[in-house]
XYZ file of C-alpha atoms in Angstrom:
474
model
C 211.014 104.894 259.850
C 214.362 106.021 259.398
C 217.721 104.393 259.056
C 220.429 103.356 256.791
C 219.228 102.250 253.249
C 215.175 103.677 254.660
C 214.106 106.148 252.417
C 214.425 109.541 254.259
C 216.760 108.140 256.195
C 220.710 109.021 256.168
C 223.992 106.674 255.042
C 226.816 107.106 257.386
C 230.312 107.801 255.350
C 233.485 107.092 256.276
C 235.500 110.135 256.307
C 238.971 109.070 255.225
C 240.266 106.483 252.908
C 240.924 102.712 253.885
C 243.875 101.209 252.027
C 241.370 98.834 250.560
C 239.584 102.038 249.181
C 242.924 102.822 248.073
C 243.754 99.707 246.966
C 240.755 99.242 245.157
C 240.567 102.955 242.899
C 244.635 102.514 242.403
C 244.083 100.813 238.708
C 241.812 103.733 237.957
C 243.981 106.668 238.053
C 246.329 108.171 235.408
C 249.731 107.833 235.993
C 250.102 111.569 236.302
C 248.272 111.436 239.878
C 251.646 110.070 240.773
C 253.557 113.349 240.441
C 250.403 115.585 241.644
C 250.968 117.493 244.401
C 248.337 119.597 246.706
C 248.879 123.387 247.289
C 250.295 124.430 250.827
C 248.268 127.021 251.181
C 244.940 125.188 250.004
C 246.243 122.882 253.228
C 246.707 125.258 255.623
C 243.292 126.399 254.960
C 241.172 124.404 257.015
C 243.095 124.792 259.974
C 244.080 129.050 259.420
C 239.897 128.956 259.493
C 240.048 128.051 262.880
C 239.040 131.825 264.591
C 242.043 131.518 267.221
C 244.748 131.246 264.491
C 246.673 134.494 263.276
C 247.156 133.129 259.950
C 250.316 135.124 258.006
C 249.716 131.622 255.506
C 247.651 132.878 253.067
C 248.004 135.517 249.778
C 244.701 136.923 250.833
C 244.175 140.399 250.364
C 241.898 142.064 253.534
C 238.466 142.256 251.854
C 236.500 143.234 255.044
C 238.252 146.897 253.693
C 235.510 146.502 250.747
C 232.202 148.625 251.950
C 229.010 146.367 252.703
C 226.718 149.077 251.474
C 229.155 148.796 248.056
C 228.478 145.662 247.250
C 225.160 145.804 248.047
C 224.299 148.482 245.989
C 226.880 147.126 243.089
C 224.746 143.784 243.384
C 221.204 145.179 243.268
C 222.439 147.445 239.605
C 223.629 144.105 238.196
C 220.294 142.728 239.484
C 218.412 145.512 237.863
C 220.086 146.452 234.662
C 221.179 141.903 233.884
C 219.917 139.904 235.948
C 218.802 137.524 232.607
C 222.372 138.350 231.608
C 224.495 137.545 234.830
C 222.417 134.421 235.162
C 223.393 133.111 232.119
C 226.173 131.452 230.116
C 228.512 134.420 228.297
C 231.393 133.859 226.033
C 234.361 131.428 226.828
C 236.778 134.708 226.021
C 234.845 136.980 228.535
C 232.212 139.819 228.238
C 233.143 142.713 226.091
C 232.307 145.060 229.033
C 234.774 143.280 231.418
C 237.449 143.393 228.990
C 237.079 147.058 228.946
C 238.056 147.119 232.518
C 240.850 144.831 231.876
C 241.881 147.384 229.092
C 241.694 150.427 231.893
C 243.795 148.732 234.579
C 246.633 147.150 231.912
C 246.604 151.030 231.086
C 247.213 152.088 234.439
C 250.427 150.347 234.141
C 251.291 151.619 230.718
C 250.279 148.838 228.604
C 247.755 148.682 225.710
C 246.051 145.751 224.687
C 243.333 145.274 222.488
C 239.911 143.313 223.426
C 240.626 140.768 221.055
C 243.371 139.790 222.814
C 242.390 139.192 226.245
C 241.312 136.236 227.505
C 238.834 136.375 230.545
C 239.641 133.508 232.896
C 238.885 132.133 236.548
C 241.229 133.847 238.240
C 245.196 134.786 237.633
C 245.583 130.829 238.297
C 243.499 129.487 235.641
C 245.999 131.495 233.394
C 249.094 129.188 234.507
C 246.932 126.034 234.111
C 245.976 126.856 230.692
C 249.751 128.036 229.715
C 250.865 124.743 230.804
C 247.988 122.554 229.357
C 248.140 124.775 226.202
C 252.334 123.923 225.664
C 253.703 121.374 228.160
C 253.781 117.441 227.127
C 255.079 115.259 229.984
C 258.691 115.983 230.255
C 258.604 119.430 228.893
C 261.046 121.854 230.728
C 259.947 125.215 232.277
C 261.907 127.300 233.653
C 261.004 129.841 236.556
C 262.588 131.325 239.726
C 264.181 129.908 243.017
C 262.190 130.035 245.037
C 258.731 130.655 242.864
C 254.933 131.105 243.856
C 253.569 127.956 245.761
C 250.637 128.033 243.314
C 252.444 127.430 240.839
C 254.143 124.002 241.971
C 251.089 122.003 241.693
C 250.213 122.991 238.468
C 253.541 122.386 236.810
C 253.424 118.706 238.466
C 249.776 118.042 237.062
C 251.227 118.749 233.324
C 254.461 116.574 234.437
C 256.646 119.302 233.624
C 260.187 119.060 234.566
C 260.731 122.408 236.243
C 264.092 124.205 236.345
C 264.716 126.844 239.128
C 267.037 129.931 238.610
C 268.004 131.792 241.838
C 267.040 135.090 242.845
C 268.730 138.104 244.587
C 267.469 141.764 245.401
C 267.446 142.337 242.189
C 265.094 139.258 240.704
C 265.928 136.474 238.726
C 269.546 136.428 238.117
C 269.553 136.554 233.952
C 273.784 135.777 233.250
C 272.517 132.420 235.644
C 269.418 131.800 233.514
C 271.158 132.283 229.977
C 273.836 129.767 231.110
C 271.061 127.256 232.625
C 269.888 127.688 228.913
C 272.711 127.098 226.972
C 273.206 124.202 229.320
C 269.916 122.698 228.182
C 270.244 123.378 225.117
C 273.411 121.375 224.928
C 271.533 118.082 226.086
C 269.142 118.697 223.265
C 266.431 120.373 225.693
C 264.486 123.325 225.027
C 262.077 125.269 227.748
C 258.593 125.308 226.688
C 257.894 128.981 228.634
C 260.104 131.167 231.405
C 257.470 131.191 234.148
C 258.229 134.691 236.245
C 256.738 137.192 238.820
C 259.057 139.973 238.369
C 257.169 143.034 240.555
C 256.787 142.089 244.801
C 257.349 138.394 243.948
C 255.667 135.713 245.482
C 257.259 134.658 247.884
C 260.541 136.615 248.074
C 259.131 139.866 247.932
C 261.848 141.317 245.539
C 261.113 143.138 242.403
C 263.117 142.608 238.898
C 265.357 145.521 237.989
C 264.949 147.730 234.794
C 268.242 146.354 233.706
C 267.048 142.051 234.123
C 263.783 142.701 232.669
C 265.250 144.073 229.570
C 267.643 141.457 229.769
C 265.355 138.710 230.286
C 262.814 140.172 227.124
C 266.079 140.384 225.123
C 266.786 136.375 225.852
C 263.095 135.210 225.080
C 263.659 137.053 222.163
C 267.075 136.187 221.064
C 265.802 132.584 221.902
C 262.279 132.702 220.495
C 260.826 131.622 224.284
C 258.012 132.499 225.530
C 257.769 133.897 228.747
C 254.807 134.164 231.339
C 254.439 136.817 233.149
C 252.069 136.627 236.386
C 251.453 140.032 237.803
C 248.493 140.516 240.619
C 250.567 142.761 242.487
C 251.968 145.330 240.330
C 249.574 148.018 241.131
C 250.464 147.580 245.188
C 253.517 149.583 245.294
C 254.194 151.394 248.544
C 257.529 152.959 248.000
C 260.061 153.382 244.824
C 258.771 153.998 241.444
C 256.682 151.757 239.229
C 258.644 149.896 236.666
C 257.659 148.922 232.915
C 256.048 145.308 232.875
C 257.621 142.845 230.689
C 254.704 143.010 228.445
C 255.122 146.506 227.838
C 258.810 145.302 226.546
C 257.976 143.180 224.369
C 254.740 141.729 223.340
C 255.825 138.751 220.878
C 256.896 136.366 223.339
C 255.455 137.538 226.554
C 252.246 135.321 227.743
C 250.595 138.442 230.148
C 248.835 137.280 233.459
C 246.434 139.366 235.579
C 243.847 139.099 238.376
C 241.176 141.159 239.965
C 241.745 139.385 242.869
C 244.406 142.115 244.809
C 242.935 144.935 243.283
C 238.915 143.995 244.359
C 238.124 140.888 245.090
C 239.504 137.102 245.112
C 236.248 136.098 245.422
C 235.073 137.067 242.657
C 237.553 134.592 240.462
C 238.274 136.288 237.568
C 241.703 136.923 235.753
C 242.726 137.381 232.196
C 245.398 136.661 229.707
C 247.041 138.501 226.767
C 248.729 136.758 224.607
C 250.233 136.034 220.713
C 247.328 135.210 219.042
C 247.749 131.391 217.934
C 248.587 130.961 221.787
C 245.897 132.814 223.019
C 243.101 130.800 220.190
C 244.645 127.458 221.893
C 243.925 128.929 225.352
C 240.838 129.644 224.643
C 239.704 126.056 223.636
C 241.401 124.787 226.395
C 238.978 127.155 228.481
C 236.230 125.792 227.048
C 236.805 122.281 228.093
C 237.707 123.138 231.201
C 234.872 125.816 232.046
C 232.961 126.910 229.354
C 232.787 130.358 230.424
C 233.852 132.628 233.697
C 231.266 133.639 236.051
C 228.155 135.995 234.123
C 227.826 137.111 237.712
C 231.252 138.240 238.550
C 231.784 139.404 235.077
C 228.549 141.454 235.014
C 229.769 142.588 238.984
C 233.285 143.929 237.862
C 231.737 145.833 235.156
C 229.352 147.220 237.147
C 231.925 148.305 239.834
C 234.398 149.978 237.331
C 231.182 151.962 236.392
C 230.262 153.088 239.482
C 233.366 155.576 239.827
C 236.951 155.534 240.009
C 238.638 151.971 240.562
C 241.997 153.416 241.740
C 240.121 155.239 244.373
C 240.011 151.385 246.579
C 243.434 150.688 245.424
C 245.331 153.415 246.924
C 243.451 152.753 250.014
C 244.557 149.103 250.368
C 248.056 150.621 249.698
C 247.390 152.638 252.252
C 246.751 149.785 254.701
C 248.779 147.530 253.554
C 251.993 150.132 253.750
C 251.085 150.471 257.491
C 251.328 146.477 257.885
C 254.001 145.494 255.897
C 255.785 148.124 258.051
C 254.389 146.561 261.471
C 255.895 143.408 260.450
C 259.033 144.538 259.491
C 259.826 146.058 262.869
C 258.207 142.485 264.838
C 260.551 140.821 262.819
C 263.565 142.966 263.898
C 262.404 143.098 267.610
C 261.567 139.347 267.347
C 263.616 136.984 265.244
C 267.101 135.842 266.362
C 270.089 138.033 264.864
C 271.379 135.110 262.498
C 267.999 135.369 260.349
C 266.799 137.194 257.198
C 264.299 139.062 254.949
C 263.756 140.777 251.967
C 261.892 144.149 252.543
C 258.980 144.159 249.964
C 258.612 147.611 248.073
C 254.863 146.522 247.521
C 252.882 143.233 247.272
C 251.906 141.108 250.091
C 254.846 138.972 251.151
C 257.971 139.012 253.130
C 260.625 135.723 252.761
C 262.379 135.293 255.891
C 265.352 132.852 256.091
C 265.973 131.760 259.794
C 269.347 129.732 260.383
C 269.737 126.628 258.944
C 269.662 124.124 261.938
C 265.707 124.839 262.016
C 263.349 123.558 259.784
C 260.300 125.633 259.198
C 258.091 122.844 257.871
C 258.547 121.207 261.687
C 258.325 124.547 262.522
C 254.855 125.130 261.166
C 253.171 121.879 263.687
C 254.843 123.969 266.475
C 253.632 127.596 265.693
C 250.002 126.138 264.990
C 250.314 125.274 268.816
C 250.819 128.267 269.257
C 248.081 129.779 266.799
C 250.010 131.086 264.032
C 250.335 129.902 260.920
C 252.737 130.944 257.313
C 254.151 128.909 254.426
C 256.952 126.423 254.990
C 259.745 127.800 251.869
C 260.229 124.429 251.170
C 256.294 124.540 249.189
C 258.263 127.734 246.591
C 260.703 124.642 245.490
C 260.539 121.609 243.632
C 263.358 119.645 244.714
C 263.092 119.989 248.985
C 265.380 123.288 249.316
C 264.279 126.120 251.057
C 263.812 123.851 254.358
C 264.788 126.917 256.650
C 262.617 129.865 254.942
C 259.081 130.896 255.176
C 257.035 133.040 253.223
C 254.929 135.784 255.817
C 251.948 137.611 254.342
C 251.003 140.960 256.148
C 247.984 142.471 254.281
C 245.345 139.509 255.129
C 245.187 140.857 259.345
C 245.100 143.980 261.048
C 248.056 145.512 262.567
C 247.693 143.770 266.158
C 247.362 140.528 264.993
C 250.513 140.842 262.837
C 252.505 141.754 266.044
C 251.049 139.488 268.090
C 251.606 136.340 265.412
C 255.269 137.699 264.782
C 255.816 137.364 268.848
C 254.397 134.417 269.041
C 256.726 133.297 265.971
C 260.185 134.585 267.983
C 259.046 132.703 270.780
C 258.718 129.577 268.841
C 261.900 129.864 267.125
C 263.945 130.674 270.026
C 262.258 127.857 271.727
C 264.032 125.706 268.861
C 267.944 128.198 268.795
C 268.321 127.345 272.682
C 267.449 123.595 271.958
C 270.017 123.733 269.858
C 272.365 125.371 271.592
C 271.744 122.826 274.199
C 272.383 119.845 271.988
C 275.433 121.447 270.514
C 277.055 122.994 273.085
C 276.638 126.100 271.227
C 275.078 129.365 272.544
C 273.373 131.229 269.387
C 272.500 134.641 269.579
C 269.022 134.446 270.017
C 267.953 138.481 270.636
C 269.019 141.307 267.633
C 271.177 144.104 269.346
C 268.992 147.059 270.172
C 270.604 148.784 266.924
C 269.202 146.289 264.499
C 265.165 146.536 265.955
C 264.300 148.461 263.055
C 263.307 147.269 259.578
C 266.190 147.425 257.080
C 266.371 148.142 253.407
C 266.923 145.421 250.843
C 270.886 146.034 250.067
C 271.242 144.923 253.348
C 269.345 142.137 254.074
C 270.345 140.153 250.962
C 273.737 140.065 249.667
C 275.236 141.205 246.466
C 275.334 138.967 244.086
C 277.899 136.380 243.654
C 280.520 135.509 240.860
C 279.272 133.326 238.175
C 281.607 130.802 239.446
C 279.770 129.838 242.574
C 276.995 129.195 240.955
C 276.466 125.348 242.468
C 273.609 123.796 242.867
C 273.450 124.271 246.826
C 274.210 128.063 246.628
C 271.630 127.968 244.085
C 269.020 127.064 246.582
C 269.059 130.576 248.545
C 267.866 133.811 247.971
C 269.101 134.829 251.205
C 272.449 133.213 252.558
C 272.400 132.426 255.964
C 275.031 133.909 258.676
C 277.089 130.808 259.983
C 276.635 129.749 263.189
C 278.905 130.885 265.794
C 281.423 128.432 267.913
């Protein structure tokens, strides 16, 4: 006989919280629940699963490009040559053979490192988790860019960091902003633990750090004795202009270097690494070990069997290839599309675009309209701490085909011109809702964000935009 509390029979659960339940676990948690905060993208994801949603939400590379009969065959060597060894626990700082391929691919990018000094992790975001449980005490300042990745929001919040935001133009971070947001800090007695940047295809502006800020910005941690994070997983996706030195390969006293497999193989496979100074990268690795012993034997054993099986770069430049061909389709959706009084940065590699759209819309009440409409993205207001960014999104073109990117982008314009003629309607206004035929092209970066402005408008509201907005029209 079955039923509830039978043996073999089954216990009905409620599926959501009561505020008793609530109530009742409240004296239980740590008071740094209270500032926690859950990824937008990790929320989106239940509902971008749904088949009928074009999802542009999402940093996912397209790994349906990776060849069944690959893995297959990639799966059945590790099977045959470790199968013992990928089954079992390895090394909290990674298998020798895996850093090997780390070695290879910080090479590719002109960078040496030695195997001693990498760090194998879970992924490119267990490297920010253990950067900020390695320095941050609750309170601790770190400083990054406005906007910044959405990944990275959550984790500053868990370690209770107060997070300062330094705007961004074409040309990345804006350094003469960031050494006066310093000195300004330093004169109320504070001191950043870490400069947390993406400085090539940023997530989510899409801009890439000039030669001239990056030595700039090595030249401040230096001058200042800060440490700065670098998180690259897209530097080796470049589909135009010419690859740039990383800010490890600048300087590598203060620079904390982040990388993933994830853009360049696999996210599923979940491993990263770290290089780092060495008493940084010892506490790092302790902090790994409480947190997950070791990375996958499996994935670890996977990689190394991949990078054996023949040239790497031989996938990558075909994902560039594929992913040059959507970034472009989007572009030109987004000039046929978009009203004329919105804005984006055109990505020289990477996976996102930042659009601004005026500033009478909001884009997170945007969102619960274009999932009506099956289409999904990131609300900018997830790339801030504070609530700014409330008219931007962040668009990702490499994780669907070529169709579905037009067909989202449409359905997008409709949406938002659904919301200009309600305003115009409210207002009395009459936006321009359709770009003149001239503008239904994709344009270069110098002219879709401005040049940057003088030091003395740099207030706190202005600070909030990578991409001004064009002012409505009476």
């Amino acid at each position: 006989m079955n039923g509830v509390g039978q043996p073999g029979g089954s216990r009905s659960r409620r599926s959501r919280s009561t505020a008793r339940d609530i109530e009742r676990y409240a004296g239980l948690f740590a008071s740094r629940t209270r500032v926690m905060k859950s990824s937008a993208m990790r929320d989106l994801m239940a509902l971008t699963e749904r088949p009928e949603v074009i999802s542009l939400a999402g940093g996912w590379p397209d790994t349906s490009t990776f060849p069944p009969d690959s893995y297959a065959a990639l799966m059945s060597t590790v099977a045959s040559r470790s199968c013992a060894r990928a089954l079992q626990y390895g090394p909290t700082e990674g298998l020798t053979v895996v850093k090997r391929c780390v070695a290879q691919v910080m090479r590719s990018e002109s960078m040496e490192a030695d195997l001693d000094e990498i760090l194998v992790t879970t992924g490119g975001q267990q490297v920010i988790d253990l950067v900020c449980k390695t320095l941050l005490d609750p309170g601790d300042v770190v400083v990054c860019e406005a906007p910044t990745y959405p990944g990275a929001v959550p984790t500053f919040c868990a370690y209770q960091a107060d997070v300062v935001q330094v705007t961004m133009d074409r040309e990345g971070m804006r350094t003469d902003e960031l050494e006066a947001t310093l000195d300004q800090l330093e004169r109320s007695g504070r001191r950043p633990k870490f400069i947390y940047t993406v400085p090539t295809f940023h997530n989510p502006a899409g801009v890439t750090m000039s030669l001239e800020r990056r030595t700039e910005l090595v030249r401040i941690a230096s001058e200042r004795e800060l440490l700065v994070l670098e998180d690259n997983p897209y530097g080796l996706l470049r589909y135009e202009g010419s690859p740039l030195p990383t800010l490890r390969s600048l300087d590598d006293e203060f620079v904390i270097y982040a990388g993933t497999f994830s853009k360049i193989l696999s996210p599923g496979v979940r491993l990263g690494w770290a290089v780092a100074p060495a008493p940084v990268l010892e506490k790092m690795n302790i902090g790994k070990q409480a947190s997950d012993l070791c990375s996958s034997s499996i994935s670890q054993y996977f990689v190394s069997a991949y990078f054996d099986s023949g040239p790497w770069e031989d996938y990558v430049r075909s994902l560039i290839e594929i992913y040059r061909r959507r970034r472009d389709v989007m572009l030109d959706s987004l000039a046929e599309h978009f009203p004329r009084e919105a804005e984006w940065t055109h990505p020289e590699g990477g996976l996102f675009i930042w659009a601004t759209l005026p500033d009478y819309i909001d884009t997170t009440d945007l969102l619960a309209r274009a999932l009506d409409e099956h289409v999904a993205f990131v609300p900018g207001r997830a790339a801030f701490l504070d609530g700014r960014g409330g008219s931007s999104m962040r668009l990702n073109f490499s994780g669907v085909g070529e169709d579905q990117i037009r067909t989202g982008i449409q359905r997008l314009g409709e949406v938002i011109r659904e919301q200009v003629a309600l305003y115009g309607t409210l207002t009395g206004e009459i936006p321009v809702v359709e770009p003149p035929q001239q503008e239904r092209h994709h344009v270069p970066p110098a002219a879709k964000v401005p040049a940057e402005p003088e030091p003395a408008e740099l207030e706190a509201e202005h600070l909030a935009r990578v991409l001004p907005l064009t002012r409505k029209r009476a």
